Amino acid sequence: MQLLLALFFLLGIPSGAPDIHSLKHFYTGVSQVPNFPEFVIVGLMDELQVEHYDSNTRRYVPKQDWANRMTEDDPTYWDRYTQIARGTQQWFKGNIEILKQRLNQTGGVHILQLVYGCEWDDETDEVNGFHQFGYDGEDFISLDLKTQTWIPLVPQAVISKEQWDKNKAWLDQQKHYLTQECPEWLKKFLEFGRSSLMRKDLPSVSLLQKTPSSPLTCHATGFYPDRADLFWKKDEEELHEDVVKGEMLPNHDGSFQMSVDLDLSGLKDEDWGRYSCVFHLAGGQEVSKRLDKRDIRTNWKTNDGGFPTGAAAGGVVAALLLLTGCIMGLIVCLKKPPQASETSSSSGEDPAMKKGSSEEQSMLKPLHEGRVQRGSSH
């Protein structure tokens, strides 16, 4: 449970609205977690994974074909950041030990994470940057760009704030990267991957029911991107009672699926036509399906031992879709935990690999020139 909490603590970073694009990089370092890489880096462009590194493969690689275009202007891009990632891996390992000492911890599972990046509104040109650390599944410390100060999110982070706030030059660098350089990289990724990143696919929507007494499931699959919602309405008003919303899951082809259940136990026959399931995709596109008994797919048997017309195939297909989504969701959790990467160092040099005093190597300094600017010592 602690691992799962740690892997998802950063999901509160706001995702883009229809006209907002985001570039996020996540780092995760772990200690004593079996069957999980010691260190992982993931870069997301509009929530789509574009870059990856882990301590098992020890290679920084593109995850989209179009991301290979990063070498058009910089042929050494992937090799250089492979070397940087390897150095960062050691930095995380050492700083987990420092944190354990600070918090009087001994053995057990421990996880240190960092997320940083920016959002850009392509209509208003507004930019929002973020830079935040987490430890053992809890937010630890976050940068406030408006005041250019660090905000401790737990009492143990106060010492970090006190030291980091003194380094004004570094804070200026942070602001410059998050508000100037990061949006430039974001626009570059957007240009390279426009056909994928600007893709919008509406789903197929089905009504599914295991038995006549089971809740009715509205299932939408095949949509993209994941900035979407699915809900039940009655007389054009969204329902919140007697409704259970499922988790959004990825499909094997990169699209997504989700479902929402409606309790039919108190529903009168004459009221069925007043209900509808609505899928809403970012940007305003919708698919609506009116509640109709003839459209319900199920695999329950009738009195004569057969199946209702068209029900068996629909039920089996739906079950397979849900199973596939669950498997893919598990793979995402194991292969793509919230982590970060870098892609913007002008010099390609990793300060974490420079030699320095013990003060220089103290805990929770951001890691790289450019993408992740350097912090002051503790």
mmCIF file of C-alpha atoms in Angstrom:
data_model
loop_
_atom_site.group_PDB
_atom_site.id
_atom_site.type_symbol
_atom_site.label_atom_id
_atom_site.label_comp_id
_atom_site.label_asym_id
_atom_site.label_seq_id
_atom_site.Cartn_x
_atom_site.Cartn_y
_atom_site.Cartn_z
ATOM 1 C CA MET A 1 0.000 0.000 0.000
ATOM 2 C CA GLN A 2 2.817 2.409 0.842
ATOM 3 C CA LEU A 3 4.317 1.820 -2.599
ATOM 4 C CA LEU A 4 1.021 2.514 -4.332
ATOM 5 C CA LEU A 5 0.523 5.683 -2.342
ATOM 6 C CA ALA A 6 3.999 6.822 -3.249
ATOM 7 C CA LEU A 7 3.539 6.078 -6.918
ATOM 8 C CA PHE A 8 0.385 8.174 -7.122
ATOM 9 C CA PHE A 9 1.011 11.070 -4.739
ATOM 10 C CA LEU A 10 1.907 13.407 -7.576
ATOM 11 C CA LEU A 11 -1.222 12.815 -9.606
ATOM 12 C CA GLY A 12 -2.694 15.934 -8.023
ATOM 13 C CA ILE A 13 -0.656 18.070 -10.410
ATOM 14 C CA PRO A 14 -3.415 19.587 -12.561
ATOM 15 C CA SER A 15 -3.823 18.045 -15.991
ATOM 16 C CA GLY A 16 -4.489 20.133 -19.041
ATOM 17 C CA ALA A 17 -7.913 21.414 -20.031
ATOM 18 C CA PRO A 18 -8.840 21.187 -23.737
ATOM 19 C CA ASP A 19 -6.491 23.997 -24.785
ATOM 20 C CA ILE A 20 -3.815 23.474 -22.151
ATOM 21 C CA HIS A 21 -0.734 21.389 -22.960
ATOM 22 C CA SER A 22 1.627 20.000 -20.346
ATOM 23 C CA LEU A 23 5.192 18.705 -20.196
ATOM 24 C CA LYS A 24 5.881 16.781 -16.989
ATOM 25 C CA HIS A 25 8.873 14.794 -15.852
ATOM 26 C CA PHE A 26 8.787 12.376 -12.957
ATOM 27 C CA TYR A 27 11.651 10.755 -11.054
ATOM 28 C CA THR A 28 11.188 7.886 -8.598
ATOM 29 C CA GLY A 29 13.929 6.317 -6.497
ATOM 30 C CA VAL A 30 13.096 3.375 -4.233
ATOM 31 C CA SER A 31 14.799 1.449 -1.468
ATOM 32 C CA GLN A 32 14.121 -2.220 -0.681
ATOM 33 C CA VAL A 33 11.185 -2.618 -3.082
ATOM 34 C CA PRO A 34 11.271 -6.150 -4.542
ATOM 35 C CA ASN A 35 10.682 -6.677 -8.264
ATOM 36 C CA PHE A 36 10.760 -2.964 -8.987
ATOM 37 C CA PRO A 37 13.546 -0.861 -10.553
ATOM 38 C CA GLU A 38 15.664 1.080 -8.072
ATOM 39 C CA PHE A 39 15.252 4.223 -10.151
ATOM 40 C CA VAL A 40 12.813 5.212 -12.925
ATOM 41 C CA ILE A 41 12.401 8.307 -15.088
ATOM 42 C CA VAL A 42 9.315 9.076 -17.161
ATOM 43 C CA GLY A 43 8.570 12.095 -19.332
ATOM 44 C CA LEU A 44 4.964 12.872 -20.257
ATOM 45 C CA MET A 45 3.759 15.222 -22.965
ATOM 46 C CA ASP A 46 0.025 15.864 -22.608
ATOM 47 C CA GLU A 47 -0.121 12.757 -20.373
ATOM 48 C CA LEU A 48 1.426 10.609 -23.137
ATOM 49 C CA GLN A 49 4.711 8.949 -22.196
ATOM 50 C CA VAL A 50 7.476 10.148 -24.507
ATOM 51 C CA GLU A 51 10.705 9.310 -22.618
ATOM 52 C CA HIS A 52 11.812 6.572 -20.237
ATOM 53 C CA TYR A 53 14.779 5.408 -18.171
ATOM 54 C CA ASP A 54 15.077 2.751 -15.505
ATOM 55 C CA SER A 55 17.916 1.247 -13.521
ATOM 56 C CA ASN A 56 17.392 -2.166 -15.123
ATOM 57 C CA THR A 57 17.900 -1.098 -18.737
ATOM 58 C CA ARG A 58 20.181 1.882 -17.890
ATOM 59 C CA ARG A 59 19.171 3.583 -21.130
ATOM 60 C CA TYR A 60 17.277 6.820 -21.702
ATOM 61 C CA VAL A 61 14.974 6.072 -24.640
ATOM 62 C CA PRO A 62 12.067 7.524 -26.637
ATOM 63 C CA LYS A 63 8.653 5.910 -26.145
ATOM 64 C CA GLN A 64 7.050 7.451 -29.231
ATOM 65 C CA ASP A 65 8.417 7.207 -32.761
ATOM 66 C CA TRP A 66 8.166 10.932 -33.266
ATOM 67 C CA ALA A 67 10.238 11.577 -30.128
ATOM 68 C CA ASN A 68 13.250 10.350 -32.101
ATOM 69 C CA ARG A 69 13.146 13.688 -33.871
ATOM 70 C CA MET A 70 14.860 15.153 -30.813
ATOM 71 C CA THR A 71 18.117 14.077 -32.491
ATOM 72 C CA GLU A 72 17.483 16.256 -35.554
ATOM 73 C CA ASP A 73 19.097 19.233 -33.849
ATOM 74 C CA ASP A 74 21.060 17.223 -31.280
ATOM 75 C CA PRO A 75 22.431 13.842 -32.480
ATOM 76 C CA THR A 76 23.775 13.010 -28.995
ATOM 77 C CA TYR A 77 20.501 13.714 -27.209
ATOM 78 C CA TRP A 78 19.652 10.175 -26.019
ATOM 79 C CA ASP A 79 23.240 9.193 -25.216
ATOM 80 C CA ARG A 80 23.867 12.364 -23.242
ATOM 81 C CA TYR A 81 20.751 11.997 -21.153
ATOM 82 C CA THR A 82 21.487 8.340 -20.564
ATOM 83 C CA GLN A 83 24.691 9.423 -18.831
ATOM 84 C CA ILE A 84 22.851 12.123 -16.877
ATOM 85 C CA ALA A 85 20.171 9.649 -15.791
ATOM 86 C CA ARG A 86 22.791 7.214 -14.523
ATOM 87 C CA GLY A 87 24.310 9.922 -12.365
ATOM 88 C CA THR A 88 20.895 10.986 -11.124
ATOM 89 C CA GLN A 89 20.172 7.390 -10.157
ATOM 90 C CA GLN A 90 23.096 7.484 -7.709
ATOM 91 C CA TRP A 91 21.958 10.880 -6.418
ATOM 92 C CA PHE A 92 18.544 9.498 -5.533
ATOM 93 C CA LYS A 93 20.025 6.450 -3.870
ATOM 94 C CA GLY A 94 22.263 8.574 -1.646
ATOM 95 C CA ASN A 95 19.559 11.052 -0.723
ATOM 96 C CA ILE A 96 17.102 8.375 0.299
ATOM 97 C CA GLU A 97 19.715 7.323 2.858
ATOM 98 C CA ILE A 98 20.105 10.933 4.024
ATOM 99 C CA LEU A 99 16.346 11.275 4.417
ATOM 100 C CA LYS A 100 16.182 8.042 6.392
ATOM 101 C CA GLN A 101 18.809 9.404 8.769
ATOM 102 C CA ARG A 102 17.011 12.730 9.138
ATOM 103 C CA LEU A 103 13.725 10.960 9.933
ATOM 104 C CA ASN A 104 15.338 8.325 12.193
ATOM 105 C CA GLN A 105 14.303 5.515 9.873
ATOM 106 C CA THR A 106 16.141 2.222 9.526
ATOM 107 C CA GLY A 107 15.086 -0.473 7.046
ATOM 108 C CA GLY A 108 11.902 -1.015 5.108
ATOM 109 C CA VAL A 109 10.473 0.398 1.898
ATOM 110 C CA HIS A 110 11.217 4.060 1.165
ATOM 111 C CA ILE A 111 10.473 6.120 -1.940
ATOM 112 C CA LEU A 112 11.721 9.547 -3.036
ATOM 113 C CA GLN A 113 10.013 11.314 -5.930
ATOM 114 C CA LEU A 114 10.289 14.516 -7.893
ATOM 115 C CA VAL A 115 7.959 16.071 -10.452
ATOM 116 C CA TYR A 116 8.639 19.223 -12.403
ATOM 117 C CA GLY A 117 7.381 20.769 -15.600
ATOM 118 C CA CYS A 118 5.003 23.290 -17.053
ATOM 119 C CA GLU A 119 1.598 23.861 -18.622
ATOM 120 C CA TRP A 120 0.914 26.162 -21.546
ATOM 121 C CA ASP A 121 -2.459 27.516 -22.662
ATOM 122 C CA ASP A 122 -2.279 27.808 -26.451
ATOM 123 C CA GLU A 123 -5.129 30.332 -26.497
ATOM 124 C CA THR A 124 -4.073 32.772 -23.776
ATOM 125 C CA ASP A 125 -0.323 31.917 -23.879
ATOM 126 C CA GLU A 126 -0.430 31.606 -20.074
ATOM 127 C CA VAL A 127 2.299 29.415 -18.536
ATOM 128 C CA ASN A 128 2.236 27.601 -15.201
ATOM 129 C CA GLY A 129 5.310 25.831 -13.803
ATOM 130 C CA PHE A 130 5.639 23.343 -10.944
ATOM 131 C CA HIS A 131 8.482 21.648 -9.058
ATOM 132 C CA GLN A 132 7.713 19.334 -6.143
ATOM 133 C CA PHE A 133 9.283 16.559 -4.091
ATOM 134 C CA GLY A 134 7.558 13.715 -2.277
ATOM 135 C CA TYR A 135 8.766 11.096 0.145
ATOM 136 C CA ASP A 136 7.126 7.802 1.143
ATOM 137 C CA GLY A 137 3.844 8.615 -0.526
ATOM 138 C CA GLU A 138 3.442 12.109 0.926
ATOM 139 C CA ASP A 139 4.111 15.547 -0.538
ATOM 140 C CA PHE A 140 7.359 16.855 0.953
ATOM 141 C CA ILE A 141 8.248 20.305 -0.407
ATOM 142 C CA SER A 142 7.034 22.418 -3.315
ATOM 143 C CA LEU A 143 8.254 25.530 -5.124
ATOM 144 C CA ASP A 144 5.988 28.587 -5.144
ATOM 145 C CA LEU A 145 6.943 30.426 -8.331
ATOM 146 C CA LYS A 146 5.001 33.578 -7.480
ATOM 147 C CA THR A 147 6.940 34.230 -4.290
ATOM 148 C CA GLN A 148 10.042 32.286 -5.400
ATOM 149 C CA THR A 149 10.132 30.444 -2.105
ATOM 150 C CA TRP A 150 9.863 26.800 -1.116
ATOM 151 C CA ILE A 151 6.779 25.626 0.739
ATOM 152 C CA PRO A 152 7.394 22.811 3.270
ATOM 153 C CA LEU A 153 4.497 20.376 3.110
ATOM 154 C CA VAL A 154 5.551 18.426 6.200
ATOM 155 C CA PRO A 155 7.436 19.654 9.299
ATOM 156 C CA GLN A 156 10.516 17.628 8.338
ATOM 157 C CA ALA A 157 10.929 19.762 5.200
ATOM 158 C CA VAL A 158 11.391 23.066 7.050
ATOM 159 C CA ILE A 159 15.163 22.657 7.141
ATOM 160 C CA SER A 160 15.181 22.238 3.366
ATOM 161 C CA LYS A 161 13.116 25.391 2.898
ATOM 162 C CA GLU A 162 15.386 27.443 5.127
ATOM 163 C CA GLN A 163 18.455 26.464 3.138
ATOM 164 C CA TRP A 164 16.960 26.630 -0.352
ATOM 165 C CA ASP A 165 15.300 30.023 0.121
ATOM 166 C CA LYS A 166 18.740 31.581 0.710
ATOM 167 C CA ASN A 167 19.936 30.732 -2.786
ATOM 168 C CA LYS A 168 18.296 33.545 -4.754
ATOM 169 C CA ALA A 169 20.334 32.931 -7.893
ATOM 170 C CA TRP A 170 19.132 29.349 -8.056
ATOM 171 C CA LEU A 171 15.522 30.419 -7.490
ATOM 172 C CA ASP A 172 15.870 32.836 -10.411
ATOM 173 C CA GLN A 173 17.173 29.955 -12.527
ATOM 174 C CA GLN A 174 14.207 27.857 -11.515
ATOM 175 C CA LYS A 175 11.755 30.553 -12.520
ATOM 176 C CA HIS A 176 13.510 31.060 -15.855
ATOM 177 C CA TYR A 177 13.439 27.365 -16.689
ATOM 178 C CA LEU A 178 9.839 26.706 -15.631
ATOM 179 C CA THR A 179 8.417 29.804 -17.326
ATOM 180 C CA GLN A 180 10.718 30.158 -20.357
ATOM 181 C CA GLU A 181 12.721 27.052 -21.252
ATOM 182 C CA CYS A 182 10.140 24.431 -20.345
ATOM 183 C CA PRO A 183 7.413 25.974 -22.552
ATOM 184 C CA GLU A 184 9.910 26.047 -25.449
ATOM 185 C CA TRP A 185 10.549 22.323 -25.036
ATOM 186 C CA LEU A 186 6.824 21.700 -24.699
ATOM 187 C CA LYS A 187 6.134 23.460 -28.014
ATOM 188 C CA LYS A 188 8.914 21.471 -29.651
ATOM 189 C CA PHE A 189 7.406 18.186 -28.518
ATOM 190 C CA LEU A 190 3.984 19.417 -29.625
ATOM 191 C CA GLU A 191 5.324 20.208 -33.088
ATOM 192 C CA PHE A 192 6.976 16.787 -33.454
ATOM 193 C CA GLY A 193 4.025 14.803 -32.127
ATOM 194 C CA ARG A 194 1.114 16.907 -33.287
ATOM 195 C CA SER A 195 -0.645 14.058 -35.106
ATOM 196 C CA SER A 196 -0.673 11.956 -31.934
ATOM 197 C CA LEU A 197 -1.019 14.657 -29.309
ATOM 198 C CA MET A 198 -3.854 16.473 -31.046
ATOM 199 C CA ARG A 199 -5.704 13.227 -31.771
ATOM 200 C CA LYS A 200 -9.292 12.995 -30.551
ATOM 201 C CA ASP A 201 -11.265 9.760 -30.811
ATOM 202 C CA LEU A 202 -14.816 9.237 -29.597
ATOM 203 C CA PRO A 203 -15.664 5.874 -27.992
ATOM 204 C CA SER A 204 -18.187 3.163 -28.591
ATOM 205 C CA VAL A 205 -20.669 3.204 -25.709
ATOM 206 C CA SER A 206 -22.459 0.062 -24.522
ATOM 207 C CA LEU A 207 -24.991 -0.800 -21.830
ATOM 208 C CA LEU A 208 -23.993 -3.979 -19.941
ATOM 209 C CA GLN A 209 -25.694 -5.975 -17.190
ATOM 210 C CA LYS A 210 -24.656 -9.281 -15.628
ATOM 211 C CA THR A 211 -28.122 -10.256 -14.361
ATOM 212 C CA PRO A 212 -31.510 -8.521 -14.223
ATOM 213 C CA SER A 213 -30.838 -7.573 -10.587
ATOM 214 C CA SER A 214 -27.290 -6.279 -11.174
ATOM 215 C CA PRO A 215 -26.415 -2.605 -11.574
ATOM 216 C CA LEU A 216 -26.446 -1.396 -15.161
ATOM 217 C CA THR A 217 -23.005 -0.541 -16.504
ATOM 218 C CA CYS A 218 -22.423 2.118 -19.127
ATOM 219 C CA HIS A 219 -19.096 1.244 -20.725
ATOM 220 C CA ALA A 220 -17.157 3.551 -23.064
ATOM 221 C CA THR A 221 -14.045 2.271 -24.841
ATOM 222 C CA GLY A 222 -11.721 3.441 -27.591
ATOM 223 C CA PHE A 223 -11.590 7.142 -26.711
ATOM 224 C CA TYR A 224 -8.561 9.443 -26.741
ATOM 225 C CA PRO A 225 -7.214 11.458 -24.977
ATOM 226 C CA ASP A 226 -7.911 10.544 -21.358
ATOM 227 C CA ARG A 227 -9.284 13.988 -20.524
ATOM 228 C CA ALA A 228 -12.864 12.753 -20.516
ATOM 229 C CA ASP A 229 -15.851 12.064 -18.299
ATOM 230 C CA LEU A 230 -18.664 9.519 -18.266
ATOM 231 C CA PHE A 231 -21.845 10.002 -16.261
ATOM 232 C CA TRP A 232 -25.568 9.223 -16.014
ATOM 233 C CA LYS A 233 -28.223 11.876 -16.486
ATOM 234 C CA LYS A 234 -31.907 12.013 -15.630
ATOM 235 C CA ASP A 235 -33.987 14.653 -17.396
ATOM 236 C CA GLU A 236 -30.767 16.406 -18.493
ATOM 237 C CA GLU A 237 -29.408 16.641 -14.927
ATOM 238 C CA GLU A 238 -26.320 14.692 -13.902
ATOM 239 C CA LEU A 239 -26.956 11.941 -11.357
ATOM 240 C CA HIS A 240 -24.809 11.560 -8.249
ATOM 241 C CA GLU A 241 -26.932 9.177 -6.192
ATOM 242 C CA ASP A 242 -27.156 5.453 -7.035
ATOM 243 C CA VAL A 243 -24.134 5.876 -9.323
ATOM 244 C CA VAL A 244 -20.685 4.296 -9.007
ATOM 245 C CA LYS A 245 -17.950 5.512 -11.334
ATOM 246 C CA GLY A 246 -15.153 3.145 -12.332
ATOM 247 C CA GLU A 247 -11.491 3.845 -12.922
ATOM 248 C CA MET A 248 -10.244 5.007 -16.302
ATOM 249 C CA LEU A 249 -8.018 2.317 -17.850
ATOM 250 C CA PRO A 250 -5.763 2.141 -20.916
ATOM 251 C CA ASN A 251 -6.398 -0.169 -23.860
ATOM 252 C CA HIS A 252 -3.652 -2.030 -25.687
ATOM 253 C CA ASP A 253 -3.842 0.369 -28.658
ATOM 254 C CA GLY A 254 -3.202 3.484 -26.565
ATOM 255 C CA SER A 255 -6.853 4.501 -26.278
ATOM 256 C CA PHE A 256 -8.814 4.436 -23.018
ATOM 257 C CA GLN A 257 -11.914 2.914 -21.460
ATOM 258 C CA MET A 258 -14.085 3.679 -18.454
ATOM 259 C CA SER A 259 -17.445 2.715 -17.011
ATOM 260 C CA VAL A 260 -20.123 4.011 -14.667
ATOM 261 C CA ASP A 261 -22.763 1.893 -12.899
ATOM 262 C CA LEU A 262 -26.402 2.815 -12.253
ATOM 263 C CA ASP A 263 -28.525 1.100 -9.600
ATOM 264 C CA LEU A 264 -31.808 0.136 -11.266
ATOM 265 C CA SER A 265 -33.479 -1.352 -8.184
ATOM 266 C CA GLY A 266 -35.801 1.604 -7.618
ATOM 267 C CA LEU A 267 -36.353 2.499 -11.258
ATOM 268 C CA LYS A 268 -39.911 2.292 -12.617
ATOM 269 C CA ASP A 269 -40.463 0.979 -16.139
ATOM 270 C CA GLU A 270 -42.115 4.184 -17.268
ATOM 271 C CA ASP A 271 -39.067 6.230 -16.197
ATOM 272 C CA TRP A 272 -36.459 4.385 -18.262
ATOM 273 C CA GLY A 273 -36.642 6.866 -21.115
ATOM 274 C CA ARG A 274 -35.697 9.704 -18.784
ATOM 275 C CA TYR A 275 -32.199 8.305 -18.216
ATOM 276 C CA SER A 276 -29.172 8.498 -20.475
ATOM 277 C CA CYS A 277 -25.459 7.798 -20.246
ATOM 278 C CA VAL A 278 -23.260 10.625 -21.511
ATOM 279 C CA PHE A 279 -19.611 10.523 -22.521
ATOM 280 C CA HIS A 280 -17.894 13.928 -22.640
ATOM 281 C CA LEU A 281 -14.494 14.421 -24.286
ATOM 282 C CA ALA A 282 -12.255 17.409 -23.603
ATOM 283 C CA GLY A 283 -13.149 20.028 -26.177
ATOM 284 C CA GLY A 284 -16.910 19.554 -25.908
ATOM 285 C CA GLN A 285 -17.580 16.468 -28.050
ATOM 286 C CA GLU A 286 -20.178 14.086 -26.573
ATOM 287 C CA VAL A 287 -21.742 10.709 -27.114
ATOM 288 C CA SER A 288 -25.113 10.098 -25.456
ATOM 289 C CA LYS A 289 -26.914 6.754 -25.108
ATOM 290 C CA ARG A 290 -30.525 6.671 -23.972
ATOM 291 C CA LEU A 291 -31.482 3.975 -21.476
ATOM 292 C CA ASP A 292 -33.348 1.313 -23.474
ATOM 293 C CA LYS A 293 -33.847 -2.300 -22.416
ATOM 294 C CA ARG A 294 -33.358 -3.446 -26.013
ATOM 295 C CA ASP A 295 -29.800 -2.071 -26.013
ATOM 296 C CA ILE A 296 -28.623 -3.847 -22.875
ATOM 297 C CA ARG A 297 -26.020 -6.549 -23.457
ATOM 298 C CA THR A 298 -25.834 -9.382 -20.964
ATOM 299 C CA ASN A 299 -24.769 -13.029 -20.614
ATOM 300 C CA TRP A 300 -27.493 -14.233 -18.247
ATOM 301 C CA LYS A 301 -29.633 -17.113 -19.463
ATOM 302 C CA THR A 302 -33.350 -16.950 -20.183
ATOM 303 C CA ASN A 303 -35.871 -19.514 -18.903
ATOM 304 C CA ASP A 304 -35.361 -21.697 -21.955
ATOM 305 C CA GLY A 305 -31.622 -21.928 -21.318
ATOM 306 C CA GLY A 306 -30.686 -19.584 -24.124
ATOM 307 C CA PHE A 307 -29.446 -16.027 -24.142
ATOM 308 C CA PRO A 308 -31.299 -12.841 -24.952
ATOM 309 C CA THR A 309 -30.815 -11.780 -28.555
ATOM 310 C CA GLY A 310 -27.347 -10.372 -29.128
ATOM 311 C CA ALA A 311 -26.477 -10.657 -25.458
ATOM 312 C CA ALA A 312 -23.836 -13.354 -25.315
ATOM 313 C CA ALA A 313 -21.400 -11.751 -27.717
ATOM 314 C CA GLY A 314 -21.843 -8.362 -26.147
ATOM 315 C CA GLY A 315 -21.260 -9.684 -22.626
ATOM 316 C CA VAL A 316 -18.165 -11.640 -23.581
ATOM 317 C CA VAL A 317 -16.698 -8.741 -25.519
ATOM 318 C CA ALA A 318 -17.325 -6.384 -22.631
ATOM 319 C CA ALA A 319 -15.731 -8.781 -20.151
ATOM 320 C CA LEU A 320 -12.672 -9.138 -22.363
ATOM 321 C CA LEU A 321 -12.407 -5.372 -22.721
ATOM 322 C CA LEU A 322 -12.580 -4.889 -18.977
ATOM 323 C CA LEU A 323 -10.025 -7.637 -18.359
ATOM 324 C CA THR A 324 -7.664 -6.159 -20.943
ATOM 325 C CA GLY A 325 -8.017 -2.751 -19.321
ATOM 326 C CA CYS A 326 -7.233 -4.141 -15.879
ATOM 327 C CA ILE A 327 -4.113 -5.862 -17.177
ATOM 328 C CA MET A 328 -2.957 -2.739 -18.994
ATOM 329 C CA GLY A 329 -3.665 -0.647 -15.910
ATOM 330 C CA LEU A 330 -1.430 -2.941 -13.879
ATOM 331 C CA ILE A 331 1.321 -2.646 -16.490
ATOM 332 C CA VAL A 332 1.085 1.135 -16.347
ATOM 333 C CA CYS A 333 1.435 1.086 -12.558
ATOM 334 C CA LEU A 334 4.486 -1.172 -12.752
ATOM 335 C CA LYS A 335 6.181 0.304 -15.816
ATOM 336 C CA LYS A 336 5.179 3.953 -15.686
ATOM 337 C CA PRO A 337 5.064 5.185 -12.100
ATOM 338 C CA PRO A 338 4.986 8.946 -11.705
ATOM 339 C CA GLN A 339 8.578 9.890 -12.401
ATOM 340 C CA ALA A 340 10.538 12.429 -14.323
ATOM 341 C CA SER A 341 13.244 13.032 -16.841
ATOM 342 C CA GLU A 342 15.124 15.843 -18.357
ATOM 343 C CA THR A 343 15.454 17.000 -21.874
ATOM 344 C CA SER A 344 16.673 20.533 -21.726
ATOM 345 C CA SER A 345 20.191 20.877 -20.401
ATOM 346 C CA SER A 346 22.024 23.356 -22.511
ATOM 347 C CA SER A 347 25.376 21.976 -21.463
ATOM 348 C CA GLY A 348 24.388 18.343 -20.933
ATOM 349 C CA GLU A 349 26.325 18.356 -17.676
ATOM 350 C CA ASP A 350 24.853 16.839 -14.546
ATOM 351 C CA PRO A 351 25.751 18.787 -11.381
ATOM 352 C CA ALA A 352 24.974 15.667 -9.363
ATOM 353 C CA MET A 353 28.063 14.107 -10.940
ATOM 354 C CA LYS A 354 30.347 17.020 -10.069
ATOM 355 C CA LYS A 355 32.623 16.589 -7.121
ATOM 356 C CA GLY A 356 32.050 18.873 -4.183
ATOM 357 C CA SER A 357 31.967 19.159 -0.432
ATOM 358 C CA SER A 358 29.550 17.208 1.733
ATOM 359 C CA GLU A 359 27.475 20.371 1.816
ATOM 360 C CA GLU A 360 27.283 20.263 -1.977
ATOM 361 C CA GLN A 361 26.021 16.689 -1.926
ATOM 362 C CA SER A 362 23.399 17.234 0.748
ATOM 363 C CA MET A 363 19.876 16.063 0.370
ATOM 364 C CA LEU A 364 17.068 17.142 -1.938
ATOM 365 C CA LYS A 365 18.835 19.384 -4.376
ATOM 366 C CA PRO A 366 17.274 19.506 -7.825
ATOM 367 C CA LEU A 367 19.502 17.643 -10.169
ATOM 368 C CA HIS A 368 20.366 19.146 -13.506
ATOM 369 C CA GLU A 369 21.373 22.313 -15.258
ATOM 370 C CA GLY A 370 18.506 23.370 -17.503
ATOM 371 C CA ARG A 371 15.640 20.976 -16.906
ATOM 372 C CA VAL A 372 16.149 20.671 -13.176
ATOM 373 C CA GLN A 373 18.097 23.552 -11.705
ATOM 374 C CA ARG A 374 20.457 23.179 -8.815
ATOM 375 C CA GLY A 375 19.477 23.944 -5.256
ATOM 376 C CA SER A 376 21.407 25.148 -2.252
ATOM 377 C CA SER A 377 22.895 22.788 0.272
ATOM 378 C CA HIS A 378 21.524 21.693 3.612
#
